Short mmCIF file of C-alpha atoms in Angstrom, two decimals:
data_model
loop_
_atom_site.label_atom_id
_atom_site.label_comp_id
_atom_site.label_asym_id
_atom_site.label_seq_id
_atom_site.Cartn_x
_atom_site.Cartn_y
_atom_site.Cartn_z
CA MET A 266 64.65 97.61 47.33
CA ILE A 267 63.97 100.40 49.90
CA THR A 268 60.28 100.00 51.14
CA SER A 269 58.45 101.51 54.06
CA LYS A 270 55.41 101.92 56.10
CA HIS A 271 53.18 104.54 56.19
CA ASP A 272 54.72 106.88 59.08
CA ALA A 273 52.29 109.06 61.14
CA PRO A 274 52.02 113.02 60.23
CA HIS A 275 54.33 115.11 62.14
CA PRO A 276 54.06 118.74 62.30
CA SER A 277 57.84 119.71 62.35
CA ALA A 278 60.61 119.13 59.53
CA VAL A 279 63.24 118.54 61.99
CA ASP A 280 60.77 116.31 64.09
CA ASP A 281 60.26 114.31 60.53
CA LEU A 282 63.50 112.95 60.81
CA TYR A 283 63.16 111.23 64.41
CA ASP A 284 62.60 107.53 63.29
CA GLU A 285 63.44 107.84 59.14
CA ALA A 286 65.85 105.21 59.58
CA ASP A 287 63.29 102.58 61.55
CA HIS A 288 61.49 102.23 58.00
CA TRP A 289 64.11 101.74 55.79
CA HIS A 290 64.88 98.05 54.49
CA VAL A 291 67.87 97.70 51.60
CA ASN A 292 67.06 94.90 49.11
CA THR A 293 69.82 92.92 49.67
CA GLY A 294 69.53 91.18 45.99
CA GLY A 295 66.25 89.44 46.57
CA GLN A 296 63.90 91.53 44.24
CA THR A 297 64.82 92.87 40.71
CA ILE A 298 63.74 96.23 40.41
CA HIS A 299 61.87 97.41 37.22
CA ALA A 300 61.86 101.40 37.62
CA LYS A 301 59.02 102.79 35.60
CA ARG A 302 60.44 105.20 33.10
CA ILE A 303 58.68 108.71 32.32
CA GLU A 304 59.47 111.54 30.38
CA GLY A 305 60.50 114.96 32.20
CA ARG A 306 62.73 117.85 32.81
CA TRP A 307 65.28 115.78 34.75
CA ARG A 308 65.20 112.57 32.61
CA ARG A 309 66.23 115.15 29.63
CA ILE A 310 69.09 116.12 31.69
CA LYS A 311 69.87 113.11 32.49
CA TRP A 312 70.48 112.11 28.63
CA LEU A 313 72.22 114.88 28.05
CA THR A 314 74.65 114.54 30.85
CA ALA A 315 75.02 110.96 29.86
CA SER A 316 75.98 111.92 26.18
CA VAL A 317 79.47 113.02 27.73
CA TRP A 318 80.54 109.54 27.99
CA LEU A 319 80.26 109.74 23.45
CA ILE A 320 83.74 110.80 24.48
CA TYR A 321 84.85 107.73 25.41
CA PHE A 322 83.82 105.80 22.73
CA LEU A 323 84.42 108.22 19.69
CA GLY A 324 87.88 109.85 21.14
CA PRO A 325 90.39 107.44 20.07
CA TYR A 326 89.11 107.91 16.42
CA LEU A 327 90.28 111.57 16.47
CA ARG A 328 93.28 112.45 14.57
CA TRP A 329 95.89 114.87 14.79
CA ASP A 330 98.50 115.85 12.74
CA GLY A 331 98.33 112.22 11.52
CA GLN A 332 97.93 110.57 14.45
CA GLN A 333 95.71 109.77 17.38
CA ALA A 334 94.72 112.82 19.06
CA VAL A 335 94.98 111.08 22.47
CA LEU A 336 96.75 108.34 22.89
CA PHE A 337 98.08 106.50 26.35
CA ASP A 338 101.25 104.96 24.67
CA ILE A 339 102.08 103.04 27.86
CA PRO A 340 104.78 100.29 26.49
CA ASN A 341 106.79 103.51 24.74
CA ARG A 342 105.66 105.49 28.19
CA GLN A 343 104.40 108.13 25.75
CA TYR A 344 101.26 109.98 26.59
CA HIS A 345 100.48 112.21 23.44
CA LEU A 346 97.46 114.86 24.06
CA PHE A 347 96.85 116.34 20.80
CA SER A 348 100.47 118.22 20.03
CA THR A 349 101.90 117.55 23.65
CA THR A 350 103.73 114.81 24.69
CA VAL A 351 103.73 113.90 28.01
CA LEU A 352 106.59 111.64 29.58
CA PRO A 353 107.01 109.68 32.80
CA GLN A 354 109.12 112.54 33.52
CA ASP A 355 106.37 114.92 33.54
CA PHE A 356 103.95 112.44 35.71
CA TRP A 357 103.88 114.55 38.50
CA MET A 358 101.21 116.59 36.83
CA LEU A 359 99.06 113.18 37.00
CA SER A 360 98.71 113.72 41.14
CA LEU A 361 97.46 117.22 40.59
CA LEU A 362 94.89 115.95 38.43
CA LEU A 363 93.97 113.31 40.64
CA LEU A 364 94.02 116.02 43.10
CA PHE A 365 91.99 118.39 41.12
CA PHE A 366 88.76 115.59 40.81
CA ALA A 367 88.94 114.44 43.87
CA ILE A 368 88.23 117.74 45.49
CA LEU A 369 85.80 118.51 42.65
CA LEU A 370 84.07 115.61 43.63
CA ALA A 371 83.95 116.57 47.54
CA VAL A 372 82.83 120.45 46.63
CA VAL A 373 80.05 119.25 44.26
CA THR A 374 78.86 116.77 46.69
CA ALA A 375 79.14 119.16 49.12
CA LEU A 376 76.56 121.62 47.38
CA VAL A 377 74.42 119.23 45.51
CA GLY A 378 74.73 115.95 46.55
CA ARG A 379 75.43 112.55 44.87
CA VAL A 380 74.98 114.12 41.09
CA TRP A 381 78.11 112.25 40.01
CA CYS A 382 75.82 109.26 40.84
CA GLY A 383 72.75 110.14 39.46
CA PHE A 384 73.89 111.80 36.23
CA PHE A 385 77.62 110.84 35.08
CA CYS A 386 78.81 107.64 37.07
CA PHE A 387 79.29 104.94 34.48
CA GLN A 388 77.83 102.78 35.87
CA THR A 389 74.33 104.71 36.44
CA VAL A 390 74.57 105.55 32.46
CA TRP A 391 75.22 101.89 31.66
CA THR A 392 72.51 100.29 33.78
CA ASP A 393 70.33 102.95 32.25
CA ILE A 394 70.83 102.02 28.76
CA TYR A 395 70.86 98.28 29.74
CA THR A 396 67.06 98.91 30.98
CA LEU A 397 65.93 100.95 28.09
CA ILE A 398 66.86 98.07 25.67
CA GLU A 399 65.04 95.79 28.51
CA GLU A 400 61.83 98.18 27.87
CA LYS A 401 61.91 98.25 24.45
CA LEU A 402 62.30 94.34 24.50
CA GLU A 403 60.02 93.46 27.18
CA GLY A 404 57.99 96.12 27.53
CA PRO A 405 57.07 98.26 30.64
CA PRO A 406 57.65 97.38 34.28
CA PRO A 407 54.09 95.17 34.78
CA ALA A 408 55.17 93.37 31.30
CA ARG A 409 58.86 92.71 32.54
CA ARG A 410 57.77 91.11 35.99
CA LYS A 411 54.95 89.16 34.24
CA LEU A 412 57.38 88.02 31.79
CA ASP A 413 60.17 86.94 34.45
CA GLN A 414 57.32 84.75 36.36
CA SER A 415 55.92 83.20 33.25
CA PRO A 416 57.29 79.68 32.11
CA ILE A 417 60.07 79.41 29.27
CA SER A 418 58.49 79.88 25.87
CA LEU A 419 59.96 80.54 22.27
CA ASP A 420 58.84 83.97 22.73
CA LYS A 421 60.41 84.38 25.98
CA LEU A 422 63.77 82.41 24.88
CA ARG A 423 63.56 85.03 21.51
CA LEU A 424 63.43 87.80 23.66
CA LYS A 425 65.85 87.18 26.40
CA ALA A 426 68.49 86.07 23.62
CA ILE A 427 68.53 89.77 22.23
CA LYS A 428 68.68 91.35 25.24
CA HIS A 429 71.61 89.65 26.36
CA ALA A 430 73.29 89.43 22.91
CA LEU A 431 72.96 93.47 22.69
CA TRP A 432 74.21 93.71 26.53
CA LEU A 433 77.16 91.37 25.59
CA LEU A 434 77.69 94.00 22.55
CA ILE A 435 77.71 97.23 24.90
CA GLY A 436 80.04 95.33 26.84
CA PHE A 437 82.12 94.34 24.27
CA LEU A 438 82.12 98.11 23.00
CA THR A 439 83.05 99.52 26.22
CA GLY A 440 85.83 97.27 26.41
CA PHE A 441 87.17 97.60 23.06
CA SER A 442 86.87 101.58 23.30
CA PHE A 443 88.65 101.46 26.37
CA VAL A 444 92.27 99.43 24.92
CA SER A 445 91.62 101.68 21.83
CA TRP A 446 92.78 104.75 24.22
CA PHE A 447 96.08 102.59 24.53
CA THR A 448 97.14 102.00 21.05
CA ASP A 449 95.99 102.76 17.32
CA ALA A 450 92.34 102.93 16.98
CA PRO A 451 91.98 101.95 13.53
CA THR A 452 94.72 99.45 13.44
CA LEU A 453 93.24 97.62 16.25
CA TRP A 454 90.19 96.96 14.34
CA THR A 455 92.50 95.35 11.96
CA THR A 456 94.35 92.95 14.31
CA PHE A 457 92.24 92.27 16.83
CA PHE A 458 89.82 90.16 14.73
CA VAL A 459 92.74 88.40 12.87
CA GLY A 460 93.99 87.49 15.87
CA GLU A 461 96.99 89.65 15.69
CA ALA A 462 96.44 92.17 18.49
CA ASN A 463 98.46 91.96 21.78
CA GLY A 464 97.42 89.03 24.47
CA ALA A 465 96.78 92.14 27.03
CA ALA A 466 93.64 93.53 24.47
CA TYR A 467 92.17 90.05 24.37
CA ILE A 468 92.13 90.08 27.95
CA THR A 469 91.01 93.31 28.66
CA VAL A 470 88.11 93.44 26.52
CA ALA A 471 87.13 90.12 28.06
CA LEU A 472 87.06 91.45 31.40
CA PHE A 473 85.44 94.76 30.53
CA THR A 474 82.65 93.00 28.40
CA VAL A 475 82.06 90.52 31.21
CA GLY A 476 82.22 92.97 33.75
CA THR A 477 79.78 95.78 32.26
CA TYR A 478 77.10 92.85 31.61
CA VAL A 479 77.09 91.59 34.98
CA LEU A 480 77.59 95.24 36.91
CA ALA A 481 74.97 96.87 34.31
CA GLY A 482 72.41 93.91 33.55
CA PHE A 483 72.26 92.13 36.93
CA LEU A 484 73.76 93.85 39.82
CA ARG A 485 72.57 97.54 38.82
CA GLU A 486 71.78 99.13 42.04
CA GLN A 487 73.46 96.41 44.51
CA THR A 488 76.64 97.71 42.64
CA CYS A 489 75.83 101.21 44.20
CA PHE A 490 74.52 99.67 48.00
CA TRP A 491 77.24 96.94 48.42
CA LEU A 492 80.70 97.82 46.00
CA CYS A 493 80.92 101.37 45.30
CA PRO A 494 82.68 103.27 48.30
CA TYR A 495 81.40 106.76 47.16
CA ALA A 496 77.91 106.37 48.34
CA ARG A 497 79.53 106.15 52.11
CA ILE A 498 82.39 108.46 51.45
CA GLN A 499 80.04 110.89 50.04
CA GLY A 500 76.94 110.51 52.42
CA VAL A 501 79.36 111.95 55.13
CA MET A 502 80.15 115.25 52.89
CA LEU A 503 76.32 116.50 53.31
CA ASP A 504 75.65 119.28 55.51
CA THR A 505 72.15 121.20 56.49
CA THR A 506 72.62 123.65 53.45
CA THR A 507 73.17 120.49 50.62
CA ILE A 508 70.65 121.12 48.18
CA VAL A 509 69.37 117.43 47.78
CA PRO A 510 65.76 115.65 46.25
CA THR A 511 63.79 116.10 49.15
CA TYR A 512 59.87 115.57 50.08
CA ASP A 513 58.74 118.63 51.55
CA ARG A 514 56.69 116.73 54.26
CA ALA A 515 55.02 119.42 55.99
CA ARG A 516 53.25 120.27 53.10
CA GLY A 517 52.38 116.68 51.72
CA GLU A 518 51.33 115.09 55.41
CA PRO A 519 49.35 113.71 56.06
CA ARG A 520 48.51 111.62 52.71
CA GLY A 521 45.34 111.00 51.10
CA ARG A 522 43.48 110.75 48.07
CA VAL A 523 42.03 113.60 46.22
CA ARG A 524 39.05 114.06 44.14
CA ARG A 525 38.77 117.04 41.65
CA ASP A 526 35.49 118.18 43.18
CA VAL A 527 36.95 119.09 46.55
CA ALA A 528 38.41 122.62 46.82
CA GLY A 529 42.12 122.81 47.56
CA GLU A 530 41.85 124.86 50.64
CA GLY A 531 38.93 122.28 52.32
CA ARG A 532 41.25 119.70 52.50
CA ALA A 533 41.77 117.49 55.48
CA SER A 534 44.86 115.77 53.73
CA GLY A 535 48.28 117.30 52.32
CA ASP A 536 49.37 117.62 48.79
CA CYS A 537 50.78 114.10 49.01
CA VAL A 538 48.03 111.83 47.15
CA ASP A 539 50.23 108.83 48.14
CA CYS A 540 49.89 107.63 44.47
CA ASN A 541 54.03 105.87 44.80
CA GLN A 542 54.47 107.03 41.71
CA CYS A 543 58.19 108.63 43.30
CA VAL A 544 58.70 105.00 44.09
CA ALA A 545 57.55 103.67 40.93
CA VAL A 546 60.43 105.77 38.77
CA CYS A 547 63.27 105.31 41.38
CA PRO A 548 66.13 103.28 39.53
CA THR A 549 67.20 102.51 43.16
CA GLY A 550 63.88 101.69 44.26
CA ILE A 551 63.28 103.69 47.05
CA ASP A 552 61.05 106.44 49.01
CA ILE A 553 62.41 109.91 48.71
CA ARG A 554 59.26 110.51 51.73
CA HIS A 555 61.28 109.00 53.93
CA GLY A 556 64.27 111.28 53.76
CA GLN A 557 67.70 111.11 52.64
CA GLN A 558 69.11 107.21 52.23
CA GLU A 559 71.87 105.84 50.92
CA GLY A 560 70.38 104.29 48.23
CA CYS A 561 69.33 108.08 46.80
CA ILE A 562 71.55 108.65 44.18
CA THR A 563 69.72 112.02 43.31
CA CYS A 564 68.76 111.37 40.14
CA ALA A 565 65.56 113.97 40.52
CA LEU A 566 63.77 111.42 38.81
CA CYS A 567 61.30 111.78 41.45
CA LEU A 568 60.89 115.39 40.85
CA ASP A 569 59.55 114.21 37.34
CA ALA A 570 56.88 111.75 38.64
CA CYS A 571 55.32 113.99 41.35
CA ASP A 572 55.25 117.06 39.42
CA GLN A 573 53.45 115.27 36.84
CA VAL A 574 51.15 114.07 39.60
CA MET A 575 50.53 117.44 40.88
CA ASP A 576 49.89 119.05 37.67
CA LYS A 577 47.14 116.51 36.79
CA VAL A 578 45.41 116.86 40.82
CA GLY A 579 45.86 120.70 40.07
CA ARG A 580 48.57 121.30 42.60
CA PRO A 581 51.52 123.60 43.10
CA ARG A 582 55.10 121.36 41.82
CA GLY A 583 57.68 121.25 44.16
CA LEU A 584 56.26 118.57 46.48
CA ILE A 585 59.19 116.97 46.10
CA ARG A 586 61.84 119.52 45.14
CA TYR A 587 66.10 120.40 45.33
CA ALA A 588 66.14 121.83 48.83
CA SER A 589 68.30 121.64 51.85
CA LEU A 590 67.52 121.07 55.22
CA ASP A 591 68.05 124.53 56.15
CA GLU A 592 65.10 125.93 53.81
CA LEU A 593 62.90 122.79 54.51
CA GLU A 594 63.09 124.26 58.44
CA GLY A 595 62.51 127.53 57.51
CA ARG A 596 66.04 129.03 58.39
CA PRO A 597 67.73 131.59 56.43
CA VAL A 598 69.99 129.82 53.53
CA ARG A 599 73.55 130.73 53.32
CA ASN A 600 75.07 132.00 50.17
CA LEU A 601 77.33 129.89 48.58
CA LEU A 602 80.22 132.61 49.21
CA ARG A 603 79.43 132.40 52.86
CA ARG A 604 80.25 128.60 53.17
CA PRO A 605 84.08 128.05 54.60
CA ARG A 606 84.11 125.00 52.98
CA VAL A 607 83.58 126.33 49.44
CA TRP A 608 86.47 128.48 49.88
CA VAL A 609 88.57 126.15 51.22
CA TYR A 610 87.53 123.54 47.93
CA SER A 611 87.70 126.25 45.66
CA THR A 612 91.66 127.41 46.98
CA ILE A 613 92.43 123.89 46.54
CA LEU A 614 91.07 123.62 42.89
CA LEU A 615 92.46 126.78 42.03
CA LEU A 616 95.94 125.46 42.73
CA SER A 617 95.98 122.24 41.39
CA LEU A 618 94.39 123.39 37.98
CA SER A 619 96.74 126.18 38.13
CA GLY A 620 99.57 123.23 38.25
CA ILE A 621 98.32 121.53 35.67
CA LEU A 622 98.09 124.52 33.09
CA TYR A 623 101.43 125.27 34.40
CA GLY A 624 102.81 122.12 33.58
CA LEU A 625 101.12 121.42 30.20
CA THR A 626 102.37 125.11 28.79
CA ALA A 627 105.80 124.21 30.02
CA ILE A 628 106.22 121.03 28.34
CA ALA A 629 109.14 121.52 26.52
CA PRO A 630 109.97 119.27 23.61
CA LEU A 631 113.46 119.14 24.48
CA GLU A 632 115.09 118.86 28.08
CA LEU A 633 119.00 118.98 28.78
CA LYS A 634 120.87 117.89 31.37
CA ALA A 635 124.85 118.18 31.92
CA LEU A 636 126.69 115.90 34.20
CA HIS A 637 130.21 117.19 34.93
CA GLU A 638 133.34 114.39 34.71
CA ARG A 639 134.56 114.07 38.44
CA ALA A 640 137.38 112.00 37.93
CA PRO A 641 139.27 113.92 37.15
CA LEU A 642 137.71 117.43 37.41
CA TYR A 643 139.73 119.02 34.45
CA VAL A 644 142.83 118.16 32.26
CA LEU A 645 145.85 120.63 31.24
CA LEU A 646 146.58 120.04 27.63
CA SER A 647 149.72 120.62 25.80
CA ASP A 648 148.90 123.90 24.52
CA GLY A 649 148.11 125.20 28.07
CA SER A 650 144.34 124.56 28.00
CA ILE A 651 141.86 123.58 30.69
CA GLN A 652 139.89 120.77 29.41
CA ASN A 653 136.48 119.66 30.75
CA ARG A 654 134.35 116.44 30.24
CA TYR A 655 130.26 116.33 30.62
CA THR A 656 127.80 113.91 29.83
CA LEU A 657 125.00 115.79 28.36
CA LYS A 658 121.90 113.87 28.67
CA ILE A 659 119.19 114.94 25.65
CA LEU A 660 115.47 114.13 26.25
CA ASN A 661 113.29 114.41 22.82
CA LYS A 662 109.67 114.59 23.81
CA SER A 663 108.66 115.36 20.54
CA PRO A 664 106.92 112.24 18.18
CA GLU A 665 109.97 112.71 15.66
CA ARG A 666 113.42 111.89 15.53
CA LEU A 667 115.70 114.95 16.10
CA ALA A 668 118.89 116.42 15.03
CA VAL A 669 120.06 118.23 18.18
CA THR A 670 122.97 120.55 17.66
CA ILE A 671 124.77 121.70 20.98
CA ARG A 672 126.71 125.12 21.81
CA VAL A 673 128.01 126.29 25.11
CA SER A 674 128.21 130.17 26.01
CA GLY A 675 129.35 131.72 29.36
CA HIS A 676 132.91 133.01 28.55
CA ASP A 677 134.50 134.66 25.30
CA ASP A 678 137.69 132.31 25.04
CA LEU A 679 136.01 129.10 25.33
CA THR A 680 136.09 126.63 22.61
CA LEU A 681 133.34 123.43 22.28
CA VAL A 682 135.34 119.97 21.02
CA ASP A 683 133.43 119.02 17.68
CA ALA A 684 130.94 122.12 17.63
CA GLY A 685 128.14 122.31 15.49
CA LYS A 686 128.25 118.26 14.85
CA PRO A 687 124.71 117.12 15.59
CA VAL A 688 123.42 114.42 18.06
CA MET A 689 120.72 112.04 16.53
CA THR A 690 117.65 111.78 19.15
CA GLU A 691 115.04 109.24 19.08
CA PRO A 692 111.39 110.12 19.95
CA GLY A 693 110.18 109.77 23.57
CA GLY A 694 113.92 108.66 24.74
CA VAL A 695 117.25 109.83 26.67
CA THR A 696 120.13 110.09 24.22
CA PRO A 697 123.16 110.49 26.44
CA THR A 698 126.61 112.49 24.66
CA THR A 699 129.90 113.10 25.94
CA VAL A 700 131.63 116.40 25.07
CA PHE A 701 134.51 118.28 25.83
CA VAL A 702 135.16 121.76 26.76
CA ARG A 703 138.46 124.00 26.82
CA ILE A 704 139.07 127.28 28.37
CA PRO A 705 142.73 128.82 28.18
CA LYS A 706 144.51 128.64 31.44
CA ARG A 707 145.38 132.09 31.32
CA ALA A 708 142.09 133.45 30.32
CA LEU A 709 140.13 131.68 33.83
CA ALA A 710 139.89 134.57 36.38
CA ALA A 711 138.15 132.13 38.79
CA GLU A 712 138.96 128.40 40.02
CA GLN A 713 135.09 127.66 39.06
CA GLN A 714 133.69 129.35 35.76
CA GLY A 715 130.02 129.37 34.91
CA ILE A 716 128.88 128.34 31.52
CA VAL A 717 125.35 127.23 29.64
CA PHE A 718 124.87 124.41 27.36
CA HIS A 719 122.42 124.97 24.70
CA ALA A 720 120.29 121.98 22.62
CA GLU A 721 118.89 123.12 19.36
CA ALA A 722 116.73 121.37 16.65
CA ILE A 723 114.43 122.10 14.03
CA ARG A 724 111.35 119.99 13.38
CA ASP A 725 109.72 118.41 11.18
CA THR A 726 107.13 121.61 10.62
CA GLY A 727 110.17 123.75 10.55
CA LEU A 728 109.47 124.69 14.33
CA ARG A 729 112.87 125.46 16.36
CA VAL A 730 112.99 123.74 19.53
CA GLU A 731 115.59 124.44 22.22
CA ALA A 732 116.77 123.89 25.92
CA GLU A 733 119.48 125.32 28.13
CA ARG A 734 121.21 123.89 31.70
CA GLU A 735 123.76 125.65 33.72
CA SER A 736 126.76 124.24 34.59
CA VAL A 737 130.48 125.08 35.79
CA PHE A 738 133.83 125.00 34.27
CA VAL A 739 136.22 123.72 36.52
CA GLY A 740 140.14 124.86 36.67
CA PRO A 741 143.35 125.02 39.00
CA ARG A 742 143.31 127.96 41.43
CA PRO A 743 144.72 130.93 39.66
#
């Protein structure tokens, strides 16, 4: 828990930062933080953003064309995204995807601080759910502290057993859902509980169960303080234009209790009534009145708490609000479009996203490679024809077995040996086949002649798929 002493009033927002770090004290795990839960605008937003994780739990059960819509089939090295199958050959898109999310995190942090940590991070969301269960069973923070300090009793054991059982159940569902993305989810429910699932599935579910239980149930904010690197990485991305939850010291100081019969203009104190509600609701236990700190995950719950207190004492909202240092110091707030880093980040985002979209739309169900035989380069047949040998490698990216027909173009007199004979290709695999191309010697006008191999197939849906590859036909010098 981050605690602090009351610091002396200070008139300038710049001078307010002079010794904030001197007042910080980071809880190293010696005290359990029981944050107060209150309703409000930002709490509702947190629940809405946290609901994004329902995709994690429900996504594996979405069906598409009779199979799992999104399936990362690692054993077969196939990654099915609805009607698109991505193979290792197309994994260059993964680099662009990772770049996209890395830059997205950077630009969001530069603009509005650690909103990922406060609203989307799985550690924050899971901890929020765990503490919600804890409150429903054990009561508000004072009751929970009292229960923790009370001696062992049957009632205490009953509450603790139910709580930890629910925590373990959520951890199990977390691990089970993770495995479901890598195997057929309905089948996993059948095989897992009868001991027929893959050994890796049991190990993964066990690790996720224990990990979720420990991280969200016990470590909580300690994970953010000591285990997560983003707290430090994102901290250096903030500048004076970044909008973060901020205490308006010029308006709030000096702190003092308020009486309803005292007129606002005659107050000797600032708007902060020193109720400490902003500290009580903070999931990491910091005091936002001492500025931005390592423990602040910008969840904005302190904004809800302060606004409710301001409403009760008849003072304007916004004593704690999202604001930048420039705004607090009275400097002009720069427009987003006038910030160089926004343009740089946006350009990288656009390029990486364009590459991903191009890759997904350009993925063809068939890929063809043609390797010319070099020993010998050509053979002179008894009928006067020149014959070249090629090894064709057909990559079938579709989820079904395809009968692929090969044809060649590029010369009016060329002949493909055994033309029309289909090549059976397995889904997600490369099928090699050898073909021979012949051209009469008299019809060759050059030592090398460009030709094009075409691979065609018809899928079960009736859709025709094709691929082509340029190559060269080699003959003797005319």
